[in-house]
PDB file of C-alpha atoms in Angstrom:
ATOM      1  CA  GLU A   5      59.588 -40.568  31.595  1.00 50.00           C
ATOM      2  CA  HIS A   6      58.878 -36.914  30.855  1.00 52.00           C
ATOM      3  CA  THR A   7      59.917 -34.015  32.651  1.00 56.00           C
ATOM      4  CA  PRO A   8      58.587 -30.434  32.393  1.00 51.00           C
ATOM      5  CA  GLU A   9      61.753 -29.446  30.585  1.00 52.00           C
ATOM      6  CA  SER A  10      61.477 -32.284  28.001  1.00 53.00           C
ATOM      7  CA  LEU A  11      57.953 -31.506  27.296  1.00 49.00           C
ATOM      8  CA  ALA A  12      58.940 -27.854  26.920  1.00 49.00           C
ATOM      9  CA  ASP A  13      61.305 -28.947  24.147  1.00 51.00           C
ATOM     10  CA  THR A  14      58.728 -30.836  22.380  1.00 52.00           C
ATOM     11  CA  GLY A  15      56.269 -27.784  22.483  1.00 57.00           C
ATOM     12  CA  ALA A  16      53.540 -29.773  24.613  1.00 63.00           C
ATOM     13  CA  THR A  17      53.803 -27.191  27.638  1.00 66.00           C
ATOM     14  CA  GLN A  18      53.102 -24.332  25.300  1.00 70.00           C
ATOM     15  CA  VAL A  19      50.157 -26.146  23.876  1.00 67.00           C
ATOM     16  CA  CYS A  20      48.872 -26.700  27.272  1.00 74.00           C
ATOM     17  CA  GLN A  21      49.316 -23.098  27.951  1.00 71.00           C
ATOM     18  CA  GLU A  22      47.351 -22.080  25.012  1.00 71.00           C
ATOM     19  CA  ILE A  23      44.299 -24.413  26.110  1.00 79.00           C
ATOM     20  CA  MET A  24      44.656 -22.804  29.671  1.00 79.00           C
ATOM     21  CA  GLU A  25      43.775 -19.713  28.224  1.00 75.00           C
ATOM     22  CA  LEU A  26      40.141 -21.110  27.630  1.00 74.00           C
ATOM     23  CA  GLU A  27      39.207 -20.119  31.264  1.00 72.00           C
ATOM     24  CA  GLY A  28      35.998 -21.564  32.374  1.00 73.00           C
ATOM     25  CA  THR A  29      35.919 -24.498  29.969  1.00 77.00           C
ATOM     26  CA  LEU A  30      36.619 -28.116  30.653  1.00 79.00           C
ATOM     27  CA  GLN A  31      39.475 -28.278  28.303  1.00 84.00           C
ATOM     28  CA  GLY A  32      41.116 -25.230  30.182  1.00 83.00           C
ATOM     29  CA  LEU A  33      40.761 -26.934  33.449  1.00 88.00           C
ATOM     30  CA  LYS A  34      42.255 -30.259  32.146  1.00 85.00           C
ATOM     31  CA  ALA A  35      45.065 -28.290  30.653  1.00 87.00           C
ATOM     32  CA  THR A  36      45.804 -26.658  34.062  1.00 89.00           C
ATOM     33  CA  MET A  37      45.483 -29.982  35.781  1.00 89.00           C
ATOM     34  CA  VAL A  38      48.206 -31.478  33.233  1.00 86.00           C
ATOM     35  CA  CYS A  39      50.381 -28.753  33.904  1.00 88.00           C
ATOM     36  CA  ALA A  40      50.132 -28.943  37.630  1.00 90.00           C
ATOM     37  CA  MET A  41      50.663 -32.653  37.704  1.00 88.00           C
ATOM     38  CA  LEU A  42      53.741 -32.218  35.636  1.00 85.00           C
ATOM     39  CA  ASN A  43      55.112 -29.715  38.209  1.00 87.00           C
ATOM     40  CA  VAL A  44      55.752 -27.077  35.518  1.00 88.00           C
ATOM     41  CA  PRO A  45      57.253 -23.893  36.460  1.00 89.00           C
ATOM     42  CA  TRP A  46      55.029 -21.253  37.989  1.00 93.00           C
ATOM     43  CA  SER A  47      55.886 -18.888  35.068  1.00 89.00           C
ATOM     44  CA  THR A  48      53.875 -21.243  32.720  1.00 88.00           C
ATOM     45  CA  TYR A  49      50.673 -20.083  34.317  1.00 91.00           C
ATOM     46  CA  SER A  50      49.279 -16.852  32.986  1.00 89.00           C
ATOM     47  CA  GLY A  51      47.663 -14.106  34.898  1.00 91.00           C
ATOM     48  CA  HIS A  52      50.209 -14.339  37.892  1.00 91.00           C
ATOM     49  CA  GLY A  53      48.675 -17.884  38.388  1.00 93.00           C
ATOM     50  CA  TYR A  54      45.548 -16.515  39.724  1.00 94.00           C
ATOM     51  CA  PRO A  55      43.426 -18.168  37.039  1.00 92.00           C
ATOM     52  CA  ALA A  56      44.998 -21.633  37.452  1.00 93.00           C
ATOM     53  CA  THR A  57      44.603 -21.424  41.412  1.00 95.00           C
ATOM     54  CA  ALA A  58      41.125 -20.314  41.070  1.00 93.00           C
ATOM     55  CA  SER A  59      40.085 -22.985  38.674  1.00 91.00           C
ATOM     56  CA  VAL A  60      41.727 -25.825  40.728  1.00 93.00           C
ATOM     57  CA  SER A  61      40.397 -24.519  43.997  1.00 93.00           C
ATOM     58  CA  GLU A  62      36.859 -24.226  42.445  1.00 90.00           C
ATOM     59  CA  LEU A  63      37.415 -27.775  41.318  1.00 89.00           C
ATOM     60  CA  MET A  64      38.038 -29.056  45.113  1.00 89.00           C
ATOM     61  CA  GLY A  65      35.179 -27.304  46.053  1.00 86.00           C
ATOM     62  CA  LYS A  66      32.858 -28.765  43.395  1.00 83.00           C
ATOM     63  CA  THR A  67      34.256 -32.388  43.972  1.00 81.00           C
ATOM     64  CA  PHE A  68      33.696 -32.196  47.617  1.00 73.00           C
ATOM     65  CA  GLU A  69      30.119 -31.103  48.784  1.00 65.00           C
ATOM     66  CA  ARG A  70      28.088 -31.632  51.926  1.00 51.00           C
ATOM     67  CA  GLU A  71      24.298 -32.475  52.165  1.00 47.00           C
ATOM     68  CA  GLY A  72      23.386 -32.294  55.997  1.00 45.00           C
ATOM     69  CA  LYS A  73      25.841 -34.117  58.146  1.00 46.00           C
ATOM     70  CA  LYS A  74      26.861 -36.388  55.293  1.00 50.00           C
ATOM     71  CA  HIS A  75      29.542 -35.590  52.791  1.00 53.00           C
ATOM     72  CA  VAL A  76      29.095 -36.429  49.193  1.00 54.00           C
ATOM     73  CA  TYR A  77      31.938 -36.968  46.869  1.00 52.00           C
ATOM     74  CA  LEU A  78      31.108 -36.337  43.448  1.00 52.00           C
ATOM     75  CA  ASP A  79      33.141 -38.139  40.832  1.00 49.00           C
ATOM     76  CA  ASN A  80      32.189 -36.740  37.459  1.00 51.00           C
ATOM     77  CA  THR A  81      35.360 -35.726  35.903  1.00 56.00           C
ATOM     78  CA  PHE A  82      38.035 -35.781  38.588  1.00 72.00           C
ATOM     79  CA  ARG A  83      38.249 -37.518  41.842  1.00 84.00           C
ATOM     80  CA  LEU A  84      38.861 -35.280  45.118  1.00 88.00           C
ATOM     81  CA  SER A  85      42.294 -36.818  45.609  1.00 91.00           C
ATOM     82  CA  THR A  86      43.176 -35.796  41.949  1.00 91.00           C
ATOM     83  CA  ALA A  87      41.948 -32.095  42.719  1.00 92.00           C
ATOM     84  CA  THR A  88      43.734 -31.829  45.968  1.00 95.00           C
ATOM     85  CA  LYS A  89      46.921 -33.249  44.498  1.00 95.00           C
ATOM     86  CA  ALA A  90      46.847 -30.693  41.680  1.00 95.00           C
ATOM     87  CA  PHE A  91      46.280 -27.921  44.248  1.00 97.00           C
ATOM     88  CA  ALA A  92      49.243 -29.248  46.246  1.00 97.00           C
ATOM     89  CA  SER A  93      51.587 -29.276  43.177  1.00 96.00           C
ATOM     90  CA  LEU A  94      50.504 -25.587  42.385  1.00 96.00           C
ATOM     91  CA  ALA A  95      51.522 -24.683  45.966  1.00 97.00           C
ATOM     92  CA  ARG A  96      54.848 -26.339  45.469  1.00 96.00           C
ATOM     93  CA  SER A  97      55.494 -24.571  42.295  1.00 95.00           C
ATOM     94  CA  ALA A  98      54.629 -21.316  44.051  1.00 96.00           C
ATOM     95  CA  VAL A  99      57.101 -21.968  46.868  1.00 95.00           C
ATOM     96  CA  LYS A 100      59.813 -22.875  44.304  1.00 94.00           C
ATOM     97  CA  GLU A 101      59.189 -19.548  42.409  1.00 95.00           C
ATOM     98  CA  ASP A 102      59.447 -17.490  45.684  1.00 94.00           C
ATOM     99  CA  LEU A 103      62.711 -19.179  46.425  1.00 92.00           C
ATOM    100  CA  ASN A 104      64.292 -18.718  43.008  1.00 90.00           C
ATOM    101  CA  ASN A 105      62.790 -15.381  42.078  1.00 83.00           C
ATOM    102  CA  ASP A 106      62.550 -12.897  45.115  1.00 78.00           C
ATOM    103  CA  ASP A 107      60.726 -10.174  43.077  1.00 76.00           C
ATOM    104  CA  GLY A 108      59.032  -8.895  46.293  1.00 78.00           C
ATOM    105  CA  GLU A 109      55.580 -10.471  45.283  1.00 86.00           C
ATOM    106  CA  SER A 110      54.590 -13.788  47.007  1.00 93.00           C
ATOM    107  CA  LYS A 111      53.410 -16.421  44.641  1.00 95.00           C
ATOM    108  CA  THR A 112      52.716 -18.681  47.628  1.00 96.00           C
ATOM    109  CA  LYS A 113      50.024 -15.929  48.697  1.00 95.00           C
ATOM    110  CA  VAL A 114      48.357 -16.423  45.285  1.00 96.00           C
ATOM    111  CA  VAL A 115      47.715 -20.098  46.028  1.00 97.00           C
ATOM    112  CA  ALA A 116      46.953 -19.408  49.783  1.00 97.00           C
ATOM    113  CA  LEU A 117      43.244 -18.348  48.970  1.00 96.00           C
ATOM    114  CA  PRO A 118      41.341 -18.574  52.353  1.00 97.00           C
ATOM    115  CA  THR A 119      38.480 -20.581  50.955  1.00 95.00           C
ATOM    116  CA  ALA A 120      40.912 -23.116  49.323  1.00 96.00           C
ATOM    117  CA  VAL A 121      42.754 -23.641  52.663  1.00 97.00           C
ATOM    118  CA  ALA A 122      39.674 -23.987  54.578  1.00 96.00           C
ATOM    119  CA  GLN A 123      38.666 -26.891  52.159  1.00 94.00           C
ATOM    120  CA  LEU A 124      42.002 -28.378  52.942  1.00 97.00           C
ATOM    121  CA  PHE A 125      41.359 -27.987  56.852  1.00 97.00           C
ATOM    122  CA  GLN A 126      38.047 -29.850  56.261  1.00 94.00           C
ATOM    123  CA  ILE A 127      39.634 -32.701  54.218  1.00 94.00           C
ATOM    124  CA  VAL A 128      42.054 -33.335  56.938  1.00 96.00           C
ATOM    125  CA  ALA A 129      39.451 -33.170  59.597  1.00 95.00           C
ATOM    126  CA  ASP A 130      37.481 -35.503  58.017  1.00 91.00           C
ATOM    127  CA  VAL A 131      39.855 -38.332  58.325  1.00 93.00           C
ATOM    128  CA  ALA A 132      41.204 -37.097  61.727  1.00 94.00           C
ATOM    129  CA  LEU A 133      37.432 -37.140  63.235  1.00 87.00           C
ATOM    130  CA  GLU A 134      36.379 -40.075  61.494  1.00 78.00           C
ATOM    131  CA  GLY A 135      34.270 -42.205  64.073  1.00 58.00           C
ATOM    132  CA  TYR A 136      33.478 -39.449  66.381  1.00 54.00           C
ATOM    133  CA  ASP A 137      30.114 -38.519  64.762  1.00 53.00           C
ATOM    134  CA  ASP A 138      26.974 -40.841  65.403  1.00 50.00           C
ATOM    135  CA  ALA A 139      27.435 -44.158  63.367  1.00 51.00           C
ATOM    136  CA  GLU A 140      25.241 -44.460  60.527  1.00 53.00           C
ATOM    137  CA  GLU A 141      24.916 -47.267  57.914  1.00 50.00           C
ATOM    138  CA  ASP A 142      25.239 -44.920  54.972  1.00 51.00           C
ATOM    139  CA  ALA A 143      28.053 -42.861  56.658  1.00 56.00           C
ATOM    140  CA  TYR A 144      30.643 -41.338  54.180  1.00 62.00           C
ATOM    141  CA  THR A 145      34.413 -42.482  53.981  1.00 76.00           C
ATOM    142  CA  PRO A 146      36.719 -39.797  54.270  1.00 85.00           C
ATOM    143  CA  ASP A 147      39.328 -39.464  51.320  1.00 89.00           C
ATOM    144  CA  GLU A 148      42.818 -40.425  52.932  1.00 93.00           C
ATOM    145  CA  ILE A 149      44.653 -39.933  49.826  1.00 94.00           C
ATOM    146  CA  ALA A 150      43.047 -36.446  49.484  1.00 94.00           C
ATOM    147  CA  ALA A 151      43.890 -35.609  53.096  1.00 96.00           C
ATOM    148  CA  GLU A 152      47.593 -36.578  52.492  1.00 97.00           C
ATOM    149  CA  HIS A 153      47.781 -34.282  49.410  1.00 97.00           C
ATOM    150  CA  ALA A 154      45.955 -31.450  51.638  1.00 97.00           C
ATOM    151  CA  VAL A 155      48.593 -31.841  54.405  1.00 98.00           C
ATOM    152  CA  ALA A 156      51.240 -31.609  51.725  1.00 98.00           C
ATOM    153  CA  ALA A 157      49.630 -28.262  50.350  1.00 98.00           C
ATOM    154  CA  ILE A 158      49.235 -26.778  53.843  1.00 98.00           C
ATOM    155  CA  VAL A 159      52.829 -27.350  54.487  1.00 98.00           C
ATOM    156  CA  ALA A 160      53.817 -25.674  51.299  1.00 97.00           C
ATOM    157  CA  LEU A 161      51.875 -22.723  52.133  1.00 98.00           C
ATOM    158  CA  LEU A 162      53.016 -22.160  55.773  1.00 98.00           C
ATOM    159  CA  PRO A 163      55.179 -19.286  54.609  1.00 95.00           C
ATOM    160  CA  THR A 164      51.906 -17.392  53.929  1.00 96.00           C
ATOM    161  CA  LEU A 165      49.958 -19.032  56.700  1.00 98.00           C
ATOM    162  CA  THR A 166      52.287 -17.976  59.393  1.00 97.00           C
ATOM    163  CA  LYS A 167      52.964 -14.591  58.072  1.00 96.00           C
ATOM    164  CA  ARG A 168      52.559 -12.202  60.897  1.00 96.00           C
ATOM    165  CA  GLU A 169      50.522  -8.967  60.704  1.00 95.00           C
ATOM    166  CA  GLN A 170      52.671  -5.905  61.000  1.00 94.00           C
ATOM    167  CA  PRO A 171      52.853  -4.198  63.328  1.00 95.00           C
ATOM    168  CA  ALA A 172      52.842  -7.561  65.301  1.00 93.00           C
ATOM    169  CA  ARG A 173      49.985  -8.109  67.924  1.00 95.00           C
ATOM    170  CA  ARG A 174      48.498 -10.838  69.883  1.00 95.00           C
ATOM    171  CA  SER A 175      45.264 -12.319  68.646  1.00 97.00           C
ATOM    172  CA  ARG A 176      42.786 -14.484  70.474  1.00 97.00           C
ATOM    173  CA  LEU A 177      41.563 -15.763  67.050  1.00 98.00           C
ATOM    174  CA  THR A 178      44.922 -16.777  66.023  1.00 98.00           C
ATOM    175  CA  GLU A 179      45.553 -18.648  69.165  1.00 98.00           C
ATOM    176  CA  THR A 180      42.235 -20.436  69.117  1.00 97.00           C
ATOM    177  CA  ALA A 181      42.905 -21.518  65.459  1.00 98.00           C
ATOM    178  CA  CYS A 182      46.221 -22.708  66.112  1.00 98.00           C
ATOM    179  CA  ASN A 183      45.133 -24.784  69.060  1.00 97.00           C
ATOM    180  CA  HIS A 184      42.256 -26.243  67.256  1.00 97.00           C
ATOM    181  CA  LEU A 185      44.169 -27.047  64.309  1.00 98.00           C
ATOM    182  CA  MET A 186      46.918 -28.644  66.291  1.00 98.00           C
ATOM    183  CA  GLN A 187      44.414 -31.056  68.147  1.00 97.00           C
ATOM    184  CA  VAL A 188      43.175 -32.000  64.642  1.00 97.00           C
ATOM    185  CA  LEU A 189      46.449 -32.584  63.371  1.00 98.00           C
ATOM    186  CA  LYS A 190      47.125 -34.660  66.346  1.00 97.00           C
ATOM    187  CA  SER A 191      44.221 -36.906  65.778  1.00 96.00           C
ATOM    188  CA  TYR A 192      45.027 -36.965  62.133  1.00 97.00           C
ATOM    189  CA  SER A 193      48.511 -38.092  62.730  1.00 96.00           C
ATOM    190  CA  VAL A 194      47.128 -41.275  64.571  1.00 95.00           C
ATOM    191  CA  LYS A 195      44.756 -42.119  61.818  1.00 94.00           C
ATOM    192  CA  THR A 196      47.060 -41.583  58.804  1.00 94.00           C
ATOM    193  CA  LYS A 197      49.207 -44.776  57.738  1.00 92.00           C
ATOM    194  CA  SER A 198      51.899 -42.622  56.010  1.00 95.00           C
ATOM    195  CA  VAL A 199      55.065 -41.888  57.948  1.00 96.00           C
ATOM    196  CA  ALA A 200      55.962 -38.831  55.493  1.00 96.00           C
ATOM    197  CA  THR A 201      52.436 -37.424  56.174  1.00 97.00           C
ATOM    198  CA  LYS A 202      52.742 -37.756  59.861  1.00 97.00           C
ATOM    199  CA  ALA A 203      56.002 -35.776  59.642  1.00 97.00           C
ATOM    200  CA  LYS A 204      54.305 -32.917  57.695  1.00 98.00           C
ATOM    201  CA  ALA A 205      51.389 -32.604  60.125  1.00 98.00           C
ATOM    202  CA  LYS A 206      54.201 -32.375  62.810  1.00 97.00           C
ATOM    203  CA  GLU A 207      55.963 -29.771  60.902  1.00 98.00           C
ATOM    204  CA  ILE A 208      52.564 -27.697  60.621  1.00 98.00           C
ATOM    205  CA  SER A 209      51.933 -28.015  64.384  1.00 98.00           C
ATOM    206  CA  GLU A 210      55.344 -26.844  65.143  1.00 98.00           C
ATOM    207  CA  LYS A 211      55.013 -23.817  63.124  1.00 98.00           C
ATOM    208  CA  LEU A 212      51.649 -23.004  64.201  1.00 98.00           C
ATOM    209  CA  LYS A 213      52.994 -23.214  67.780  1.00 97.00           C
ATOM    210  CA  GLU A 214      55.765 -21.233  66.956  1.00 97.00           C
ATOM    211  CA  ASN A 215      54.003 -18.483  65.333  1.00 97.00           C
ATOM    212  CA  GLY A 216      50.521 -18.539  67.410  1.00 96.00           C
ATOM    213  CA  ASP A 217      51.643 -15.726  69.802  1.00 95.00           C
ATOM    214  CA  SER A 218      50.920 -13.105  67.069  1.00 97.00           C
ATOM    215  CA  ALA A 219      48.323 -12.332  64.552  1.00 98.00           C
ATOM    216  CA  LEU A 220      48.271 -14.370  61.438  1.00 98.00           C
ATOM    217  CA  PRO A 221      45.734 -12.699  58.989  1.00 97.00           C
ATOM    218  CA  VAL A 222      45.584 -15.399  56.341  1.00 98.00           C
ATOM    219  CA  LEU A 223      45.300 -18.378  58.762  1.00 98.00           C
ATOM    220  CA  GLU A 224      42.508 -16.574  60.710  1.00 98.00           C
ATOM    221  CA  ALA A 225      40.515 -15.843  57.427  1.00 98.00           C
ATOM    222  CA  SER A 226      41.035 -19.481  56.380  1.00 98.00           C
ATOM    223  CA  TYR A 227      40.054 -20.809  59.867  1.00 98.00           C
ATOM    224  CA  GLU A 228      36.930 -18.607  60.218  1.00 97.00           C
ATOM    225  CA  LEU A 229      35.689 -19.963  56.918  1.00 96.00           C
ATOM    226  CA  TRP A 230      36.212 -23.419  58.073  1.00 95.00           C
ATOM    227  CA  VAL A 231      34.324 -22.945  61.183  1.00 95.00           C
ATOM    228  CA  HIS A 232      31.542 -21.410  59.453  1.00 92.00           C
ATOM    229  CA  TYR A 233      31.410 -24.148  57.067  1.00 85.00           C
ATOM    230  CA  ASN A 234      30.796 -26.602  59.677  1.00 81.00           C
ATOM    231  CA  SER A 235      28.395 -24.461  61.820  1.00 77.00           C
ATOM    232  CA  SER A 236      26.157 -23.862  58.811  1.00 66.00           C
ATOM    233  CA  ILE A 237      25.324 -27.444  58.230  1.00 57.00           C
TER     234      ILE A 237
END
């Protein structure tokens, strides 16, 4: 089995790095996905990780689209579960780098794009709330595997999502966001069959409850985008 270290020794990682430089191309995206799936070190990604995060986040958005009240999963090149898994891998890589290299610049914050986090919320909510909408013969089937990866990504991003505004202040929006998300996670825990994912969902809820008494800027921005997304359909 190949590891990031063994691939680096063969020069494969360097080849992927060079291909990743082809931003905006399918080849560059594929190289980024390969590196993410292999859990390569954060330093592998150029531009402080911004291009890689943006491309995988954009892929999630393109793979998951809505038409009216129906969700349409576009399986052109990658599945939603594959895109979400890659994003979760990027998040874990960023967290590992933050733990091993405290240079004052949060890599986790780079991955915690509000637009991407809002997508993660929606993917989880789709599974949590399945069956609550009016039944239709052609109703979509939420991607449960993608939701598991989304939960894993949210767990990894908790340090940024629960970072309090300074100076600290109470925020009604943060309280609303935390309460709403905890309700969704509670419903999701009932639906998912994965014991490990149930534990992750519980961890997210506990962190939200613990930090919801103070304004959480990144969480608020992500939550507002998610709410706007749902209200606009």
